[in-house]
C-alpha cells in the first residue's frame, strides 16, 4: 500500500486553486447532494445490512441530516467565506484589520461505524465548503456502508474526494502520510493514536471521541416526558450513539417511578417484543459479546439476548456502583444503569470523578438545580430536559472536551474548523509613529507604555 500518489494528486489539484472559488465549492456540494439523492435506496440498504437500521431511522439520522447540512452550507457559504472585519485599535491607524478563512489543503476524514454514512459525509461537507480536498476512510466494521461509499465516490471528482478502505493495517500506512488536516471520529483509545500520528507532521486535527455521557434526573421533573426523551436518546441505534445517555443519576426519591415510566416508554416505542420492532442490532459479534459482558445480575427490565441476530433487548440495570464493570467503560449499547443521589452536590461529585463526557443531560423543573450542574461540571455539550438534540442544531458547535475530544463542527463551526482563519492587518504609508523605532529613549518608552494601555 502506498498512498502518497493519491495524496500528491489531491495536493496538486488543491494547489491549482480549483477548489477555492465560491462557485467551485457550491458545485462540489451540489454534486455531493445529487450523489446522495441518486443513491438513497442503496445507502438505506447498506445501513440496514450493517445495523438493521430501518429506512426511516436511516433517513432521519444519516441521509436526511446530510442533505439538510448541504442545503445549509449552500445557503450560507458566501457569508462564511467573506472576510470578517476586525476592530483596529487607534495605535494602528490608519489601517484596517480582517480575517480570511482559507482552506488547509488535503484533509483526511476518518469515522466510526455507528452512523457510518453521516460521520463520513458530515465532515466532508465542512471540508468541501471550506475549499479543501478530502480522503475518506470509513470504518471497516460497517463493511456494507464502507464499500458503498467507496463505490459511490468512484463517479466523483477523484482529485477532490477519494476513498481508502481498510482497517488498522491500511490506516496505519495512511497515517504515515502528511495531511493538512485530520478529522477523526471514533474511540478515545484510537484518538490517541491519530493524535500521535498527526504530531509527526504537526498536522492540526479534530478528535470527535466518546465517553460516558450522564443523564441527571432531579426529583422535580416531568416524569413522563423525561422517560420518553431518555428512552428515545438511549435506544436510538440500539444505544450505539456517541451522545446516548450512558447512565442515569436519579434522585433516590423518584428512582422506582422513573424506572417504571421508562419501562412503559420502551414498550410504547418497541412493543413487548423489541426483537420484532424497528430496534437496530449490535454492529458485530465482537461488540455483541462486549456489550453482553456488561450485563450483570441486577437487571430490572429486559436482559434478553440473541447472539445469532446480534440482538440485545433494551435493558435497565439497577443497584449499580461506580466500581461495576458497566461504569468503567462507555456502554455503547442498549443497557441503561441507574445510580441514585440524595443531594445535587453528590451527583456533581460522581460526574467529576470520571473522564469529561461528550454530553451531559439534566432533567429538572428547578432552575437552580440545572444551573448548579451546568456551572460545576465539564462536558462537550449540555442538553437540558432533552437528549441528543443539542448536537443536531446547525447553530451550536458539536464536539468534546478532555477525553471526549477537541474541535467541533456543525454549520459554520465545521466550516471554521476546516479553515485557517488568517488574520490580516493592512497599514497605510501615510502616518508613522516614530516612537516605536530604536533607539528607545525614556520619552519614547513612556509613550509606548501609554499607547499599550490603549490597545483596545
Ligand atoms: P474506533 O476508534 O475503533 O474506530 C474509528 C476509526 O479508526 C475507524 O475508521 C477505524 O478503522 C480506525 N481505527 C481503528 N483502530 C485503529 C488503529 N489502531 N489505528 C488507526 N486507525 C484505527 O471507534 P469505533 O468503534 O468505530 O466507534 C466507537 C467510538 O466512537 C465510541 O467511543 C463513540 O463514542 C465514538 N464516536 C464519537 C462520535 C462523536 O461525534 N464524538 C461519533 C460516533 C462515535
Coordinates of C-alpha atoms and ligand atoms in Angstrom, one line a residue:
X1 CA 0.0 0.0 0.0
X2 CA 1.4 3.3 -1.0
X3 CA -1.0 6.2 -0.5
X4 CA 1.5 9.0 -1.5
X5 CA 0.4 9.1 -5.1
X6 CA -3.2 9.6 -4.0
X7 CA -2.3 12.4 -1.7
X8 CA 0.1 14.0 -4.3
X9 CA -2.7 14.0 -6.8
X10 CA -5.1 15.8 -4.4
X11 CA -2.4 18.2 -3.4
X12 CA -1.6 19.2 -7.0
X13 CA -5.3 19.7 -7.6
X14 CA -5.6 21.9 -4.4
X15 CA -2.6 23.9 -5.4
X16 CA -4.1 24.5 -8.8
X17 CA -6.7 26.6 -6.9
X18 CA -9.6 24.8 -8.4
X19 CA -11.3 24.1 -5.0
X20 CA -11.3 27.7 -3.8
X21 CA -13.9 29.8 -5.5
X22 CA -17.4 30.1 -4.2
X23 CA -18.6 28.6 -7.5
X24 CA -16.3 25.5 -7.2
X25 CA -17.3 24.9 -3.6
X26 CA -21.0 25.2 -4.4
X27 CA -20.6 22.9 -7.3
X28 CA -18.9 20.3 -5.1
X29 CA -21.7 20.4 -2.5
X30 CA -24.4 20.3 -5.2
X31 CA -22.7 17.2 -6.8
X32 CA -22.5 15.6 -3.4
X33 CA -26.2 16.2 -2.8
X34 CA -27.0 14.7 -6.2
X35 CA -24.9 11.7 -5.5
X36 CA -26.7 11.1 -2.2
X37 CA -30.2 11.6 -3.6
X38 CA -29.5 9.3 -6.6
X39 CA -28.3 6.5 -4.4
X40 CA -30.6 7.0 -1.4
X41 CA -32.0 3.4 -1.7
X42 CA -28.6 1.9 -1.9
X43 CA -27.5 3.8 1.2
X44 CA -30.6 2.7 3.1
X45 CA -29.9 -0.9 2.1
X46 CA -26.3 -0.7 3.3
X47 CA -27.3 0.8 6.6
X48 CA -29.9 -1.9 7.0
X49 CA -27.3 -4.6 6.2
X50 CA -24.8 -3.2 8.7
X51 CA -27.1 -2.3 11.6
X52 CA -30.6 -3.4 10.7
X53 CA -31.3 0.3 10.7
X54 CA -34.8 0.9 9.2
X55 CA -35.1 3.3 6.4
X56 CA -36.9 6.0 8.5
X57 CA -34.2 6.0 11.1
X58 CA -31.5 5.9 8.4
X59 CA -33.1 9.0 6.7
X60 CA -33.6 11.0 9.9
X61 CA -30.2 10.3 11.5
X62 CA -28.0 9.9 8.4
X63 CA -29.2 10.7 4.9
X64 CA -31.6 13.5 5.6
X65 CA -29.3 15.2 8.1
X66 CA -26.6 15.3 5.4
X67 CA -28.9 16.7 2.8
X68 CA -30.0 19.4 5.4
X69 CA -26.4 20.2 6.2
X70 CA -25.5 20.6 2.5
X71 CA -28.5 22.9 2.0
X72 CA -27.5 24.9 5.0
X73 CA -23.9 25.3 3.7
X74 CA -25.1 26.2 0.2
X75 CA -27.3 28.9 1.7
X76 CA -24.6 30.5 4.0
X77 CA -21.4 29.7 2.2
X78 CA -21.0 33.2 0.6
X79 CA -21.2 34.8 4.0
X80 CA -18.9 32.3 5.7
X81 CA -16.3 33.0 3.0
X82 CA -16.4 36.7 3.2
X83 CA -13.6 38.5 5.0
X84 CA -14.5 39.0 8.7
X85 CA -13.9 42.6 9.8
X86 CA -11.9 43.1 13.0
X87 CA -11.5 46.2 15.1
X88 CA -8.3 48.2 14.5
X89 CA -7.1 49.9 17.7
X90 CA -6.2 53.6 17.5
X91 CA -2.5 52.9 17.7
X92 CA -2.6 51.2 14.3
X93 CA -4.4 54.0 12.4
X94 CA -4.5 54.5 9.6
X95 CA -5.1 50.8 9.0
X96 CA -7.7 48.1 8.8
X97 CA -8.0 44.5 10.0
X98 CA -9.9 41.5 9.0
X99 CA -9.8 37.7 9.0
X100 CA -9.8 35.5 6.0
X101 CA -11.0 31.9 6.1
X102 CA -8.6 29.8 3.9
X103 CA -8.7 26.1 3.2
X104 CA -6.0 23.9 4.7
X105 CA -5.4 21.7 1.7
X106 CA -5.6 17.9 1.7
X107 CA -7.8 16.6 4.6
X108 CA -8.3 13.1 6.0
X109 CA -11.7 12.2 7.3
X110 CA -11.9 9.0 9.3
X111 CA -15.0 7.8 11.0
X112 CA -16.6 5.1 13.2
X113 CA -19.2 2.5 12.3
X114 CA -22.2 3.7 14.3
X115 CA -23.5 6.3 11.9
X116 CA -21.2 5.2 9.1
X117 CA -22.6 7.4 6.4
X118 CA -23.3 10.6 8.3
X119 CA -20.0 10.6 10.2
X120 CA -18.1 10.5 6.9
X121 CA -20.3 12.8 4.9
X122 CA -20.9 15.4 7.6
X123 CA -17.2 16.3 8.0
X124 CA -16.8 16.0 4.2
X125 CA -19.5 18.7 3.7
X126 CA -17.4 21.0 6.0
X127 CA -14.2 20.1 4.2
X128 CA -15.6 20.9 0.8
X129 CA -17.4 24.0 1.9
X130 CA -14.1 25.3 3.3
X131 CA -12.4 24.6 -0.1
X132 CA -10.3 21.5 0.8
X133 CA -9.9 18.2 -0.9
X134 CA -10.7 15.1 1.2
X135 CA -9.6 11.5 1.6
X136 CA -12.2 9.5 3.3
X137 CA -11.6 6.4 5.5
X138 CA -14.9 4.9 6.5
X139 CA -15.0 2.2 9.2
X140 CA -14.2 -1.3 8.0
X141 CA -16.6 -2.6 10.7
X142 CA -19.7 -1.2 8.9
X143 CA -18.5 -3.1 5.8
X144 CA -21.6 -2.6 3.6
X145 CA -21.6 1.1 4.0
X146 CA -17.9 1.4 3.7
X147 CA -17.9 -0.5 0.3
X148 CA -20.9 1.6 -0.9
X149 CA -19.1 4.9 0.0
X150 CA -16.1 3.7 -2.0
X151 CA -18.2 2.8 -5.0
X152 CA -20.3 6.0 -4.9
X153 CA -17.2 8.3 -4.9
X154 CA -15.7 6.5 -7.9
X155 CA -18.0 8.6 -10.0
X156 CA -17.0 11.8 -8.2
X157 CA -14.0 14.0 -9.0
X158 CA -11.2 11.9 -7.6
X159 CA -8.9 14.8 -7.4
X160 CA -11.3 16.3 -4.9
X161 CA -12.6 13.3 -3.0
X162 CA -11.3 9.8 -2.8
X163 CA -11.9 6.8 -0.5
X164 CA -9.5 4.5 1.2
X165 CA -11.0 1.3 2.6
X166 CA -9.5 -0.9 5.2
X167 CA -8.7 -1.5 8.9
X168 CA -5.8 -0.9 11.2
X169 CA -3.1 -2.1 8.7
X170 CA -4.2 0.3 5.9
X171 CA -5.0 3.2 8.3
X172 CA -1.5 2.8 9.9
X173 CA 0.1 3.2 6.5
X174 CA -2.2 6.1 5.5
X175 CA -1.4 8.0 8.7
X176 CA 2.3 8.0 7.8
X177 CA 1.5 10.5 5.1
X178 CA 1.3 14.2 5.6
X179 CA -2.2 15.6 5.6
X180 CA -3.0 19.3 6.1
X181 CA -5.9 18.4 8.5
X182 CA -7.2 15.3 10.1
X183 CA -10.8 15.0 11.2
X184 CA -11.3 11.8 13.2
X185 CA -14.4 10.3 14.8
X186 CA -14.0 7.3 16.9
X187 CA -12.9 6.0 20.3
X188 CA -10.7 7.8 22.8
X189 CA -8.1 5.0 22.5
X190 CA -7.7 5.3 18.7
X191 CA -7.9 9.1 19.0
X192 CA -4.6 9.0 20.9
X193 CA -3.0 7.0 18.0
X194 CA -4.4 9.5 15.5
X195 CA -3.1 12.5 17.5
X196 CA 0.4 10.9 17.8
X197 CA 0.5 10.3 14.0
X198 CA -0.7 13.8 13.3
X199 CA 2.0 15.2 15.6
X200 CA 4.7 13.7 13.4
X201 CA 3.8 16.2 10.7
X202 CA 2.4 18.9 13.0
X203 CA -0.9 18.3 11.3
X204 CA -3.9 20.0 13.1
X205 CA -6.7 17.7 13.9
X206 CA -10.2 17.4 15.3
X207 CA -10.9 14.4 17.5
X208 CA -14.6 13.6 17.9
X209 CA -14.4 10.9 20.6
X210 CA -16.8 9.2 23.1
X211 CA -17.2 8.7 26.8
X212 CA -19.8 8.1 29.4
X213 CA -22.5 10.8 29.0
X214 CA -24.6 11.1 32.2
X215 CA -28.3 11.9 32.5
X216 CA -29.1 13.6 35.8
X217 CA -32.7 13.4 36.8
X218 CA -34.0 15.7 39.6
X219 CA -36.9 14.7 41.8
X220 CA -38.8 17.8 40.5
X221 CA -39.2 16.8 36.9
X222 CA -41.9 15.9 34.4
X223 CA -41.5 12.2 34.8
X224 CA -43.4 11.1 31.6
X225 CA -41.6 13.5 29.3
X226 CA -38.3 12.7 30.9
X227 CA -38.8 9.0 30.5
X228 CA -39.8 9.4 26.9
X229 CA -36.8 11.5 25.9
X230 CA -34.4 9.3 27.8
X231 CA -35.7 6.2 26.0
X232 CA -35.6 7.9 22.7
X233 CA -32.0 9.1 23.1
X234 CA -30.7 5.9 24.7
X235 CA -32.2 3.3 22.4
X236 CA -31.8 5.2 19.1
X237 CA -29.5 3.0 17.0
X238 CA -29.7 0.4 19.9
X239 CA -27.6 2.7 22.1
X240 CA -24.7 2.9 19.6
X241 CA -24.7 6.7 19.6
X242 CA -21.7 8.7 20.9
X243 CA -24.1 11.1 22.7
X244 CA -26.5 8.5 24.1
X245 CA -27.2 8.9 27.8
X246 CA -24.8 6.3 29.1
X247 CA -26.0 6.1 32.7
X248 CA -28.7 7.7 34.8
X249 CA -28.1 9.6 38.0
X250 CA -31.5 9.8 39.6
X251 CA -32.7 11.4 42.8
X252 CA -33.4 8.5 45.2
X253 CA -37.0 9.7 45.9
X254 CA -38.1 9.0 42.3
X255 CA -35.9 6.1 41.2
X256 CA -38.7 3.5 41.2
X257 CA -41.2 5.9 39.5
X258 CA -38.6 6.8 36.8
X259 CA -37.7 3.1 36.1
X260 CA -41.4 2.3 35.8
X261 CA -42.0 5.3 33.4
X262 CA -39.0 4.2 31.3
X263 CA -40.3 0.6 31.1
X264 CA -43.6 2.0 29.8
X265 CA -41.9 4.1 27.1
X266 CA -39.7 1.2 26.0
X267 CA -42.9 -0.9 25.5
X268 CA -44.6 2.1 23.7
X269 CA -41.7 2.5 21.3
X270 CA -40.6 -1.0 20.7
X271 CA -43.5 -3.2 21.9
X272 CA -43.5 -6.1 24.4
X273 CA -41.1 -7.9 22.0
X274 CA -38.5 -5.3 20.8
X275 CA -36.7 -8.0 18.7
X276 CA -39.6 -7.8 16.3
X277 CA -39.6 -4.0 16.3
X278 CA -37.5 -1.4 14.4
X279 CA -34.7 -1.6 17.0
X280 CA -31.3 -1.8 15.3
X281 CA -28.9 -4.6 16.0
X282 CA -25.4 -4.6 17.5
X283 CA -22.9 -4.0 14.7
X284 CA -20.7 -7.1 15.1
X285 CA -20.2 -10.3 17.1
X286 CA -17.3 -8.8 18.9
X287 CA -19.3 -5.8 20.0
X288 CA -22.2 -8.1 20.9
X289 CA -20.0 -10.1 23.2
X290 CA -18.6 -6.9 24.7
X291 CA -22.0 -5.4 25.5
X292 CA -23.4 -8.7 26.7
X293 CA -20.4 -8.9 29.1
X294 CA -21.6 -5.7 30.8
X295 CA -25.0 -7.1 31.7
X296 CA -24.9 -8.3 35.3
X297 CA -27.4 -9.8 37.7
X298 CA -29.2 -6.5 38.7
X299 CA -31.5 -6.4 35.6
X300 CA -34.9 -4.9 36.3
X301 CA -36.1 -4.9 32.8
X302 CA -35.1 -6.6 29.5
X303 CA -31.8 -8.6 29.5
X304 CA -32.8 -10.9 26.6
X305 CA -30.0 -11.5 24.1
X306 CA -29.8 -13.5 20.8
X307 CA -26.3 -13.9 19.5
X308 CA -27.3 -15.1 16.0
X309 CA -29.4 -12.0 15.5
X310 CA -26.9 -9.8 17.4
X311 CA -29.9 -8.6 19.4
X312 CA -29.8 -7.2 22.9
X313 CA -33.1 -6.0 24.4
X314 CA -33.4 -2.5 25.9
X315 CA -32.2 -3.4 29.4
X316 CA -32.4 -1.5 32.7
X317 CA -29.9 -2.2 35.4
X318 CA -30.4 -1.1 39.0
X319 CA -28.2 -1.0 42.1
X320 CA -25.1 -0.1 40.2
X321 CA -21.9 1.1 41.8
X322 CA -19.1 3.1 40.3
X323 CA -16.8 0.1 40.7
X324 CA -19.0 -2.1 38.5
X325 CA -17.7 -3.0 35.0
X326 CA -20.6 -1.2 33.4
X327 CA -19.4 2.0 34.9
X328 CA -15.8 1.6 33.8
X329 CA -16.2 2.0 30.1
X330 CA -18.6 3.6 27.6
X331 CA -21.5 1.2 27.2
X332 CA -22.3 1.9 23.5
X333 CA -25.3 -0.5 23.5
X334 CA -28.8 -0.7 24.8
X335 CA -28.0 -1.1 28.6
X336 CA -29.1 1.6 31.0
X337 CA -27.7 1.6 34.5
X338 CA -29.1 3.6 37.4
X339 CA -27.3 5.2 40.3
X340 CA -29.0 7.3 42.9
X341 CA -28.1 10.5 44.7
X342 CA -29.7 12.4 47.6
X343 CA -28.1 15.8 47.0
X344 CA -27.1 17.6 43.8
X345 CA -23.5 18.0 45.0
X346 CA -23.2 14.2 45.2
X347 CA -24.3 13.9 41.6
X348 CA -21.7 16.5 40.6
X349 CA -19.0 14.7 42.6
X350 CA -19.8 11.5 40.7
X351 CA -19.7 13.2 37.3
X352 CA -16.4 14.9 38.1
X353 CA -14.8 11.7 39.4
X354 CA -14.9 10.4 35.8
X355 CA -13.4 11.5 32.5
X356 CA -15.1 14.5 30.9
X357 CA -18.1 13.3 28.9
X358 CA -19.1 14.2 25.4
X359 CA -22.6 15.2 26.5
X360 CA -24.4 15.8 29.7
X361 CA -28.2 15.7 30.2
X362 CA -30.1 17.3 33.1
X363 CA -33.8 16.9 33.7
X364 CA -35.4 19.3 36.2
X365 CA -38.0 21.9 36.7
X366 CA -35.7 23.8 39.1
X367 CA -33.5 26.5 37.5
X368 CA -31.1 26.4 40.5
X369 CA -30.6 22.6 40.1
X370 CA -29.9 22.9 36.4
X371 CA -27.6 25.9 36.7
X372 CA -25.6 24.2 39.5
X373 CA -25.0 21.2 37.3
X374 CA -24.0 23.2 34.3
X375 CA -21.7 25.5 36.3
X376 CA -19.9 22.8 38.2
X377 CA -19.3 20.1 35.5
X378 CA -17.3 20.0 32.3
X379 CA -18.7 18.2 29.2
X380 CA -18.5 18.6 25.4
X381 CA -22.1 19.9 25.4
X382 CA -25.2 20.0 27.6
X383 CA -28.9 19.4 26.8
X384 CA -31.5 20.4 29.4
X385 CA -34.7 18.4 29.6
X386 CA -33.9 16.7 26.4
X387 CA -31.4 14.2 24.9
X388 CA -29.2 14.4 21.8
X389 CA -31.0 17.3 20.1
X390 CA -28.3 19.9 21.0
X391 CA -25.9 18.1 18.6
X392 CA -28.2 18.4 15.7
X393 CA -28.5 22.2 15.7
X394 CA -26.5 23.9 12.9
X395 CA -26.2 26.9 15.2
X396 CA -24.4 25.1 18.0
X397 CA -20.8 23.6 17.8
X398 CA -20.7 19.9 18.4
X399 CA -17.5 18.4 19.9
X400 CA -15.9 17.1 23.0
X401 CA -13.6 18.3 25.8
X402 CA -10.8 16.4 27.6
X403 CA -11.1 12.7 26.9
X404 CA -14.2 13.2 24.7
X405 CA -12.1 15.1 22.2
X406 CA -11.4 18.6 20.8
X407 CA -12.5 20.7 17.9
X408 CA -16.1 21.0 16.8
X409 CA -18.4 21.1 13.8
X410 CA -22.0 21.7 12.6
X411 CA -22.9 24.5 10.3
X412 CA -20.4 27.4 10.3
X413 CA -18.5 25.8 13.1
X414 CA -17.5 23.0 10.7
X415 CA -16.5 25.5 8.1
X416 CA -14.4 27.3 10.6
X417 CA -12.8 24.1 11.9
X418 CA -11.7 23.1 8.4
X419 CA -10.5 26.6 7.5
X420 CA -7.5 28.5 8.7
X421 CA -8.8 31.9 9.9
X422 CA -6.0 34.1 8.7
X423 CA -5.7 37.5 10.3
X424 CA -4.7 40.3 8.0
X425 CA -3.7 43.8 9.0
X426 CA -3.3 46.5 6.4
X427 CA -1.5 49.7 7.2
X428 CA -1.1 52.8 5.2
X429 CA 2.2 54.6 4.4
X430 CA 0.6 57.8 5.5
X431 CA 1.4 58.1 9.1
X432 CA 4.2 56.5 11.1
X433 CA 4.7 56.6 14.9
X434 CA 8.4 57.5 15.3
X435 CA 8.4 56.4 19.0
X436 CA 8.3 52.7 18.2
X437 CA 11.7 52.7 16.4
X438 CA 15.0 52.3 18.2
X439 CA 16.9 53.7 19.9
X440 CA 14.2 53.8 22.6
X441 CA 14.8 56.6 25.0
X442 CA 12.9 57.4 28.1
X443 CA 10.3 59.6 26.5
X444 CA 9.7 57.1 23.7
X445 CA 9.4 54.3 26.2
X446 CA 6.8 56.4 28.2
X447 CA 4.8 57.0 25.1
X448 CA 4.9 53.2 24.2
X449 CA 3.7 52.3 27.8
X450 CA 0.9 54.8 27.4
X451 CA 0.0 53.5 24.0
X452 CA 0.0 49.9 25.1
X453 CA -2.7 50.7 27.6
X454 CA -4.9 51.9 24.8
X455 CA -4.7 48.9 22.5
X456 CA -8.4 48.2 22.8
Ligands
LIG1 P1 -12.6 3.2 16.6 O1 -11.8 4.2 17.3 O2 -12.3 1.8 16.9 O3 -12.6 3.4 15.0 C1 -12.7 4.6 14.4 C2 -11.8 4.6 13.1 O4 -10.5 4.4 13.5 C3 -12.2 3.6 12.1 O5 -12.2 4.2 10.8 C4 -11.2 2.5 12.3 O6 -10.9 1.9 11.1 C5 -10.0 3.3 12.7 N1 -9.0 2.6 13.6 C6 -9.4 1.6 14.5 N2 -8.3 1.2 15.1 C7 -7.2 1.9 14.6 C8 -5.8 1.9 14.8 N3 -5.3 1.0 15.8 N4 -5.0 2.7 14.1 C9 -5.6 3.5 13.2 N5 -6.9 3.6 12.9 C10 -7.7 2.8 13.6 O7 -14.1 3.6 17.0 P2 -15.4 2.8 16.7 O8 -15.5 1.5 17.5 O9 -15.6 2.7 15.2 O10 -16.5 3.8 17.2 C11 -17.0 3.9 18.6 C12 -16.4 5.1 19.3 O11 -16.6 6.2 18.5 C13 -17.2 5.3 20.6 O12 -16.3 5.7 21.6 C14 -18.1 6.5 20.2 O13 -18.5 7.3 21.3 C15 -17.2 7.3 19.3 N6 -18.0 8.2 18.5 C16 -17.8 9.5 18.6 C17 -18.6 10.3 17.9 C18 -18.5 11.9 18.0 O14 -19.0 12.5 17.1 N7 -17.9 12.4 19.0 C19 -19.5 9.8 16.9 C20 -19.6 8.5 16.8 C21 -18.8 7.6 17.6

